[in-house]
Every structure is written in C-alpha cells, then in structure tokens.
C-alpha cells in the first residue's frame, strides 16, 4: 500500500488555452494546464498569433506529473494535464518514471518493485 503525500489527481479548477480553427474546431495551444485563469490569460497573450481567436477552457480535474510519495517532478516544467493518458504519454519520455492504472505517479526513487 502506497502512502499518497502528493496526489497526482487534483479536483480543482485548472485552465487550458485553446485556439478556434476552421479546420479542426478547437486546438490546444499548449499541453500545459494552468492553476489560475490569470496565468492562462497571461500565457494566451504570449501564445496567440495575429488574428487568432483564443479561448480559456476550464477543467474540473487536473493530473499532476509528480511523485505521489515525495512530490518531485521529472523536470522543471512541473506539468499537469487534463487527461490521465496525456500524463502517461508525457511520462514515457522520462526515464524511470511510472504511472499506474490506479492514478499514481512514481519517481525512480519511489517506484515500486514488481513484488509490491
């Protein structure tokens, strides 16, 4: 049994930046979710191209790429996602990191052994 000190799943509003396109409808401008609307609006002004119509989408849950035991992130980006499988795809590029179907994330130091 793992003691969860830093949950990977956070039930609180998070915000994504999306652009309206004629070809695909809405397109995410960033993989990152932001923990405040103000941060999302600030980054939207940076990521917006000339003539782009940009929207801020709200998510009620976010999935953090941090170890549930120690709270460490795989790098300085401190990423969180709106979908568990997006987080998993991200972590496949981080050596030694593991994500589970129980929605737990482990760093290389706290990664359970196969016997656990």
Short mmCIF file of N, CA and C in Angstrom, two decimals:
data_model
loop_
_atom_site.label_atom_id
_atom_site.label_comp_id
_atom_site.label_asym_id
_atom_site.label_seq_id
_atom_site.Cartn_x
_atom_site.Cartn_y
_atom_site.Cartn_z
N UNK A 1 0.84 -1.18 0.00
CA UNK A 1 0.00 0.00 0.00
C UNK A 1 0.88 1.24 0.00
N UNK A 2 0.60 2.16 -0.89
CA UNK A 2 1.38 3.38 -1.03
C UNK A 2 0.73 4.51 -0.24
N UNK A 3 1.53 5.21 0.55
CA UNK A 3 1.05 6.42 1.22
C UNK A 3 1.15 7.57 0.24
N UNK A 4 0.01 8.20 -0.05
CA UNK A 4 -0.02 9.30 -1.01
C UNK A 4 0.11 10.62 -0.25
N UNK A 5 1.27 11.25 -0.38
CA UNK A 5 1.52 12.55 0.24
C UNK A 5 1.21 13.70 -0.73
N UNK A 6 1.37 13.44 -2.01
CA UNK A 6 1.17 14.45 -3.06
C UNK A 6 0.30 13.82 -4.15
N UNK A 7 -1.00 14.02 -4.09
CA UNK A 7 -1.87 13.34 -5.06
C UNK A 7 -1.58 13.77 -6.49
N UNK A 8 -1.65 12.80 -7.39
CA UNK A 8 -1.49 13.09 -8.82
C UNK A 8 -2.77 13.67 -9.39
N UNK A 9 -3.90 13.33 -8.78
CA UNK A 9 -5.21 13.81 -9.24
C UNK A 9 -5.67 14.94 -8.31
N UNK A 10 -5.91 16.10 -8.88
CA UNK A 10 -6.33 17.27 -8.09
C UNK A 10 -7.68 17.74 -8.61
N UNK A 11 -8.68 17.70 -7.75
CA UNK A 11 -10.04 18.14 -8.10
C UNK A 11 -10.18 19.62 -7.74
N UNK A 12 -9.78 20.46 -8.67
CA UNK A 12 -9.86 21.91 -8.52
C UNK A 12 -9.81 22.50 -9.92
N UNK A 13 -10.36 23.70 -10.11
CA UNK A 13 -10.34 24.29 -11.45
C UNK A 13 -8.92 24.51 -11.97
N UNK A 14 -8.71 24.10 -13.22
CA UNK A 14 -7.48 24.34 -13.96
C UNK A 14 -7.90 24.83 -15.35
N UNK A 15 -6.98 25.49 -16.05
CA UNK A 15 -7.36 26.18 -17.28
C UNK A 15 -6.40 25.86 -18.42
N UNK A 16 -6.98 25.69 -19.61
CA UNK A 16 -6.20 25.40 -20.82
C UNK A 16 -6.43 26.53 -21.83
N UNK A 17 -5.46 26.70 -22.70
CA UNK A 17 -5.54 27.71 -23.75
C UNK A 17 -5.87 27.01 -25.06
N UNK A 18 -6.96 27.43 -25.70
CA UNK A 18 -7.38 26.82 -26.96
C UNK A 18 -7.59 27.90 -28.01
N UNK A 19 -7.32 27.51 -29.26
CA UNK A 19 -7.49 28.41 -30.40
C UNK A 19 -8.60 27.86 -31.28
N UNK A 20 -9.45 28.75 -31.78
CA UNK A 20 -10.51 28.37 -32.70
C UNK A 20 -9.91 28.30 -34.10
N UNK A 21 -10.09 27.14 -34.77
CA UNK A 21 -9.62 27.00 -36.15
C UNK A 21 -10.80 26.53 -37.01
N UNK A 22 -10.76 26.86 -38.27
CA UNK A 22 -11.83 26.45 -39.17
C UNK A 22 -11.70 24.98 -39.56
N UNK A 23 -10.48 24.45 -39.57
CA UNK A 23 -10.26 23.06 -39.97
C UNK A 23 -10.65 22.07 -38.89
N UNK A 24 -10.21 22.31 -37.65
CA UNK A 24 -10.38 21.32 -36.59
C UNK A 24 -11.27 21.78 -35.44
N UNK A 25 -11.81 22.96 -35.50
CA UNK A 25 -12.61 23.48 -34.38
C UNK A 25 -11.70 24.09 -33.34
N UNK A 26 -11.58 23.43 -32.19
CA UNK A 26 -10.69 23.92 -31.13
C UNK A 26 -9.38 23.16 -31.16
N UNK A 27 -8.30 23.88 -30.98
CA UNK A 27 -6.96 23.29 -30.95
C UNK A 27 -6.23 23.84 -29.73
N UNK A 28 -5.66 22.94 -28.92
CA UNK A 28 -4.90 23.37 -27.74
C UNK A 28 -3.62 24.06 -28.20
N UNK A 29 -3.33 25.21 -27.62
CA UNK A 29 -2.09 25.92 -27.93
C UNK A 29 -0.94 25.48 -27.05
N UNK A 30 -1.25 24.79 -25.96
CA UNK A 30 -0.23 24.34 -25.03
C UNK A 30 -0.72 23.05 -24.39
N UNK A 31 0.20 22.12 -24.13
CA UNK A 31 -0.17 20.89 -23.41
C UNK A 31 -0.43 21.17 -21.94
N UNK A 32 0.08 22.26 -21.46
CA UNK A 32 0.03 22.60 -20.04
C UNK A 32 -1.36 23.07 -19.62
N UNK A 33 -1.75 22.68 -18.40
CA UNK A 33 -2.90 23.28 -17.73
C UNK A 33 -2.36 24.28 -16.71
N UNK A 34 -3.09 25.34 -16.50
CA UNK A 34 -2.69 26.39 -15.57
C UNK A 34 -3.62 26.37 -14.36
N UNK A 35 -3.06 26.61 -13.18
CA UNK A 35 -3.86 26.52 -11.96
C UNK A 35 -4.68 27.77 -11.71
N UNK A 36 -4.47 28.83 -12.47
CA UNK A 36 -5.30 30.03 -12.32
C UNK A 36 -5.67 30.57 -13.71
N UNK A 37 -6.84 31.16 -13.78
CA UNK A 37 -7.30 31.77 -15.03
C UNK A 37 -6.34 32.91 -15.43
N UNK A 38 -5.85 33.64 -14.45
CA UNK A 38 -4.94 34.75 -14.73
C UNK A 38 -3.66 34.27 -15.43
N UNK A 39 -3.09 33.17 -14.94
CA UNK A 39 -1.89 32.61 -15.59
C UNK A 39 -2.20 32.18 -17.02
N UNK A 40 -3.36 31.54 -17.21
CA UNK A 40 -3.74 31.10 -18.55
C UNK A 40 -3.92 32.30 -19.48
N UNK A 41 -4.54 33.36 -18.99
CA UNK A 41 -4.74 34.55 -19.82
C UNK A 41 -3.41 35.21 -20.17
N UNK A 42 -2.48 35.23 -19.21
CA UNK A 42 -1.16 35.80 -19.48
C UNK A 42 -0.46 35.02 -20.58
N UNK A 43 -0.45 33.69 -20.47
CA UNK A 43 0.21 32.86 -21.48
C UNK A 43 -0.53 32.89 -22.81
N UNK A 44 -1.86 33.05 -22.76
CA UNK A 44 -2.62 33.15 -24.01
C UNK A 44 -2.17 34.36 -24.80
N UNK A 45 -1.89 35.46 -24.12
CA UNK A 45 -1.44 36.66 -24.83
C UNK A 45 -0.06 36.44 -25.47
N UNK A 46 0.75 35.57 -24.87
CA UNK A 46 2.07 35.26 -25.42
C UNK A 46 1.96 34.29 -26.60
N UNK A 47 1.09 33.28 -26.48
CA UNK A 47 0.98 32.22 -27.49
C UNK A 47 0.09 32.60 -28.67
N UNK A 48 -0.74 33.60 -28.49
CA UNK A 48 -1.70 34.00 -29.53
C UNK A 48 -0.96 34.57 -30.73
N UNK A 49 -1.36 34.11 -31.92
CA UNK A 49 -0.83 34.66 -33.15
C UNK A 49 -1.72 35.79 -33.64
N UNK A 50 -1.24 36.58 -34.59
CA UNK A 50 -2.06 37.66 -35.13
C UNK A 50 -3.38 37.13 -35.71
N UNK A 51 -4.47 37.69 -35.27
CA UNK A 51 -5.78 37.29 -35.77
C UNK A 51 -6.37 36.05 -35.13
N UNK A 52 -5.65 35.40 -34.23
CA UNK A 52 -6.16 34.19 -33.56
C UNK A 52 -7.28 34.53 -32.60
N UNK A 53 -8.30 33.70 -32.57
CA UNK A 53 -9.33 33.78 -31.54
C UNK A 53 -8.99 32.71 -30.52
N UNK A 54 -8.67 33.15 -29.31
CA UNK A 54 -8.20 32.24 -28.26
C UNK A 54 -9.23 32.20 -27.13
N UNK A 55 -9.48 31.00 -26.64
CA UNK A 55 -10.41 30.78 -25.53
C UNK A 55 -9.67 30.14 -24.36
N UNK A 56 -10.17 30.38 -23.17
CA UNK A 56 -9.66 29.71 -21.97
C UNK A 56 -10.71 28.67 -21.56
N UNK A 57 -10.32 27.39 -21.60
CA UNK A 57 -11.22 26.29 -21.22
C UNK A 57 -10.94 25.91 -19.77
N UNK A 58 -12.01 25.63 -19.03
CA UNK A 58 -11.86 25.24 -17.63
C UNK A 58 -12.05 23.74 -17.47
N UNK A 59 -11.14 23.12 -16.70
CA UNK A 59 -11.20 21.71 -16.36
C UNK A 59 -11.46 21.60 -14.86
N UNK A 60 -12.26 20.64 -14.46
CA UNK A 60 -12.56 20.49 -13.04
C UNK A 60 -11.57 19.58 -12.32
N UNK A 61 -10.74 18.89 -13.08
CA UNK A 61 -9.74 18.00 -12.50
C UNK A 61 -8.46 18.12 -13.32
N UNK A 62 -7.32 17.98 -12.64
CA UNK A 62 -6.02 18.01 -13.31
C UNK A 62 -5.19 16.84 -12.81
N UNK A 63 -4.30 16.37 -13.67
CA UNK A 63 -3.42 15.24 -13.35
C UNK A 63 -1.99 15.74 -13.35
N UNK A 64 -1.36 15.69 -12.18
CA UNK A 64 -0.02 16.24 -11.99
C UNK A 64 1.04 15.18 -12.22
N UNK A 65 2.07 15.55 -12.95
CA UNK A 65 3.21 14.66 -13.21
C UNK A 65 4.22 14.81 -12.07
N UNK A 66 3.79 14.41 -10.87
CA UNK A 66 4.67 14.47 -9.70
C UNK A 66 4.55 13.18 -8.92
N UNK A 67 5.63 12.83 -8.26
CA UNK A 67 5.66 11.60 -7.46
C UNK A 67 4.70 11.73 -6.29
N UNK A 68 3.86 10.71 -6.09
CA UNK A 68 2.88 10.76 -5.00
C UNK A 68 3.53 10.60 -3.63
N UNK A 69 4.78 10.13 -3.58
CA UNK A 69 5.46 9.93 -2.30
C UNK A 69 6.24 11.18 -1.89
N UNK A 70 7.08 11.71 -2.79
CA UNK A 70 7.97 12.82 -2.42
C UNK A 70 7.58 14.17 -3.03
N UNK A 71 6.69 14.18 -4.03
CA UNK A 71 6.26 15.43 -4.64
C UNK A 71 7.18 15.96 -5.73
N UNK A 72 8.23 15.22 -6.04
CA UNK A 72 9.17 15.66 -7.08
C UNK A 72 8.53 15.54 -8.46
N UNK A 73 8.92 16.46 -9.34
CA UNK A 73 8.52 16.42 -10.75
C UNK A 73 9.69 15.88 -11.56
N UNK A 74 9.43 15.33 -12.75
CA UNK A 74 10.53 14.78 -13.56
C UNK A 74 11.48 15.85 -14.08
N UNK A 75 11.02 17.10 -14.15
CA UNK A 75 11.89 18.19 -14.63
C UNK A 75 11.32 19.51 -14.11
N UNK A 76 11.90 20.61 -14.54
CA UNK A 76 11.49 21.92 -14.04
C UNK A 76 10.18 22.43 -14.62
N UNK A 77 9.60 21.72 -15.59
CA UNK A 77 8.36 22.18 -16.22
C UNK A 77 7.14 22.08 -15.30
N UNK A 78 7.17 21.18 -14.31
CA UNK A 78 6.06 20.99 -13.36
C UNK A 78 4.72 20.86 -14.08
N UNK A 79 4.65 19.94 -15.01
CA UNK A 79 3.48 19.79 -15.88
C UNK A 79 2.29 19.15 -15.15
N UNK A 80 1.10 19.59 -15.57
CA UNK A 80 -0.14 18.91 -15.21
C UNK A 80 -1.03 18.88 -16.45
N UNK A 81 -1.91 17.91 -16.50
CA UNK A 81 -2.67 17.63 -17.72
C UNK A 81 -4.16 17.50 -17.42
N UNK A 82 -4.97 17.61 -18.45
CA UNK A 82 -6.41 17.46 -18.33
C UNK A 82 -6.89 16.05 -18.57
N UNK A 83 -5.96 15.15 -18.90
CA UNK A 83 -6.31 13.76 -19.20
C UNK A 83 -5.20 12.85 -18.66
N UNK A 84 -5.59 11.78 -18.00
CA UNK A 84 -4.63 10.86 -17.40
C UNK A 84 -3.71 10.24 -18.45
N UNK A 85 -4.25 9.94 -19.63
CA UNK A 85 -3.43 9.31 -20.67
C UNK A 85 -2.43 10.30 -21.28
N UNK A 86 -2.75 11.59 -21.30
CA UNK A 86 -1.78 12.60 -21.72
C UNK A 86 -0.60 12.61 -20.76
N UNK A 87 -0.90 12.53 -19.46
CA UNK A 87 0.16 12.47 -18.46
C UNK A 87 1.03 11.24 -18.70
N UNK A 88 0.38 10.10 -18.96
CA UNK A 88 1.13 8.87 -19.20
C UNK A 88 2.04 8.97 -20.41
N UNK A 89 1.55 9.58 -21.48
CA UNK A 89 2.38 9.77 -22.68
C UNK A 89 3.58 10.66 -22.36
N UNK A 90 3.37 11.67 -21.58
CA UNK A 90 4.44 12.58 -21.16
C UNK A 90 5.50 11.82 -20.36
N UNK A 91 5.05 10.99 -19.41
CA UNK A 91 5.99 10.28 -18.54
C UNK A 91 6.75 9.17 -19.25
N UNK A 92 6.26 8.69 -20.39
CA UNK A 92 7.00 7.65 -21.12
C UNK A 92 8.34 8.19 -21.62
N UNK A 93 8.49 9.50 -21.68
CA UNK A 93 9.75 10.12 -22.12
C UNK A 93 10.65 10.50 -20.95
N UNK A 94 10.24 10.14 -19.75
CA UNK A 94 11.02 10.45 -18.55
C UNK A 94 11.55 9.15 -17.96
N UNK A 95 12.86 8.90 -18.11
CA UNK A 95 13.44 7.62 -17.67
C UNK A 95 13.17 7.32 -16.19
N UNK A 96 12.67 6.10 -15.94
CA UNK A 96 12.46 5.62 -14.58
C UNK A 96 11.14 6.02 -13.95
N UNK A 97 10.41 6.92 -14.57
CA UNK A 97 9.12 7.34 -14.02
C UNK A 97 8.04 6.34 -14.39
N UNK A 98 7.06 6.17 -13.49
CA UNK A 98 5.99 5.19 -13.73
C UNK A 98 4.64 5.81 -13.36
N UNK A 99 3.65 5.53 -14.18
CA UNK A 99 2.26 5.92 -13.88
C UNK A 99 1.45 4.65 -13.88
N UNK A 100 0.42 4.59 -13.03
CA UNK A 100 -0.32 3.35 -12.87
C UNK A 100 -1.80 3.55 -13.21
N UNK A 101 -2.49 2.44 -13.39
CA UNK A 101 -3.94 2.50 -13.65
C UNK A 101 -4.71 2.96 -12.41
N UNK A 102 -4.06 2.95 -11.26
CA UNK A 102 -4.68 3.45 -10.02
C UNK A 102 -4.50 4.96 -9.87
N UNK A 103 -4.00 5.61 -10.93
CA UNK A 103 -3.75 7.05 -10.97
C UNK A 103 -2.73 7.48 -9.92
N UNK A 104 -1.63 6.76 -9.90
CA UNK A 104 -0.48 7.09 -9.06
C UNK A 104 0.72 7.34 -9.97
N UNK A 105 1.60 8.24 -9.54
CA UNK A 105 2.82 8.55 -10.27
C UNK A 105 4.00 8.32 -9.33
N UNK A 106 5.05 7.66 -9.84
CA UNK A 106 6.22 7.37 -9.03
C UNK A 106 7.49 7.84 -9.73
N UNK A 107 8.38 8.46 -8.95
CA UNK A 107 9.70 8.82 -9.45
C UNK A 107 10.59 7.57 -9.42
N UNK A 108 11.78 7.63 -10.01
CA UNK A 108 12.66 6.45 -9.99
C UNK A 108 13.01 5.99 -8.57
N UNK A 109 13.12 6.91 -7.62
CA UNK A 109 13.47 6.54 -6.25
C UNK A 109 12.36 5.78 -5.54
N UNK A 110 11.11 6.16 -5.79
CA UNK A 110 9.98 5.57 -5.08
C UNK A 110 9.16 4.60 -5.93
N UNK A 111 9.66 4.30 -7.07
CA UNK A 111 8.96 3.36 -7.96
C UNK A 111 8.88 2.00 -7.29
N UNK A 112 7.66 1.44 -7.18
CA UNK A 112 7.53 0.13 -6.51
C UNK A 112 8.21 -0.97 -7.31
N UNK A 113 8.66 -1.96 -6.59
CA UNK A 113 9.22 -3.13 -7.26
C UNK A 113 8.05 -3.99 -7.72
N UNK A 114 8.31 -4.94 -8.58
CA UNK A 114 7.25 -5.80 -9.11
C UNK A 114 6.55 -6.59 -8.01
N UNK A 115 7.25 -6.84 -6.91
CA UNK A 115 6.66 -7.62 -5.82
C UNK A 115 5.67 -6.81 -4.99
N UNK A 116 5.73 -5.47 -5.08
CA UNK A 116 4.86 -4.62 -4.24
C UNK A 116 3.42 -4.66 -4.66
#
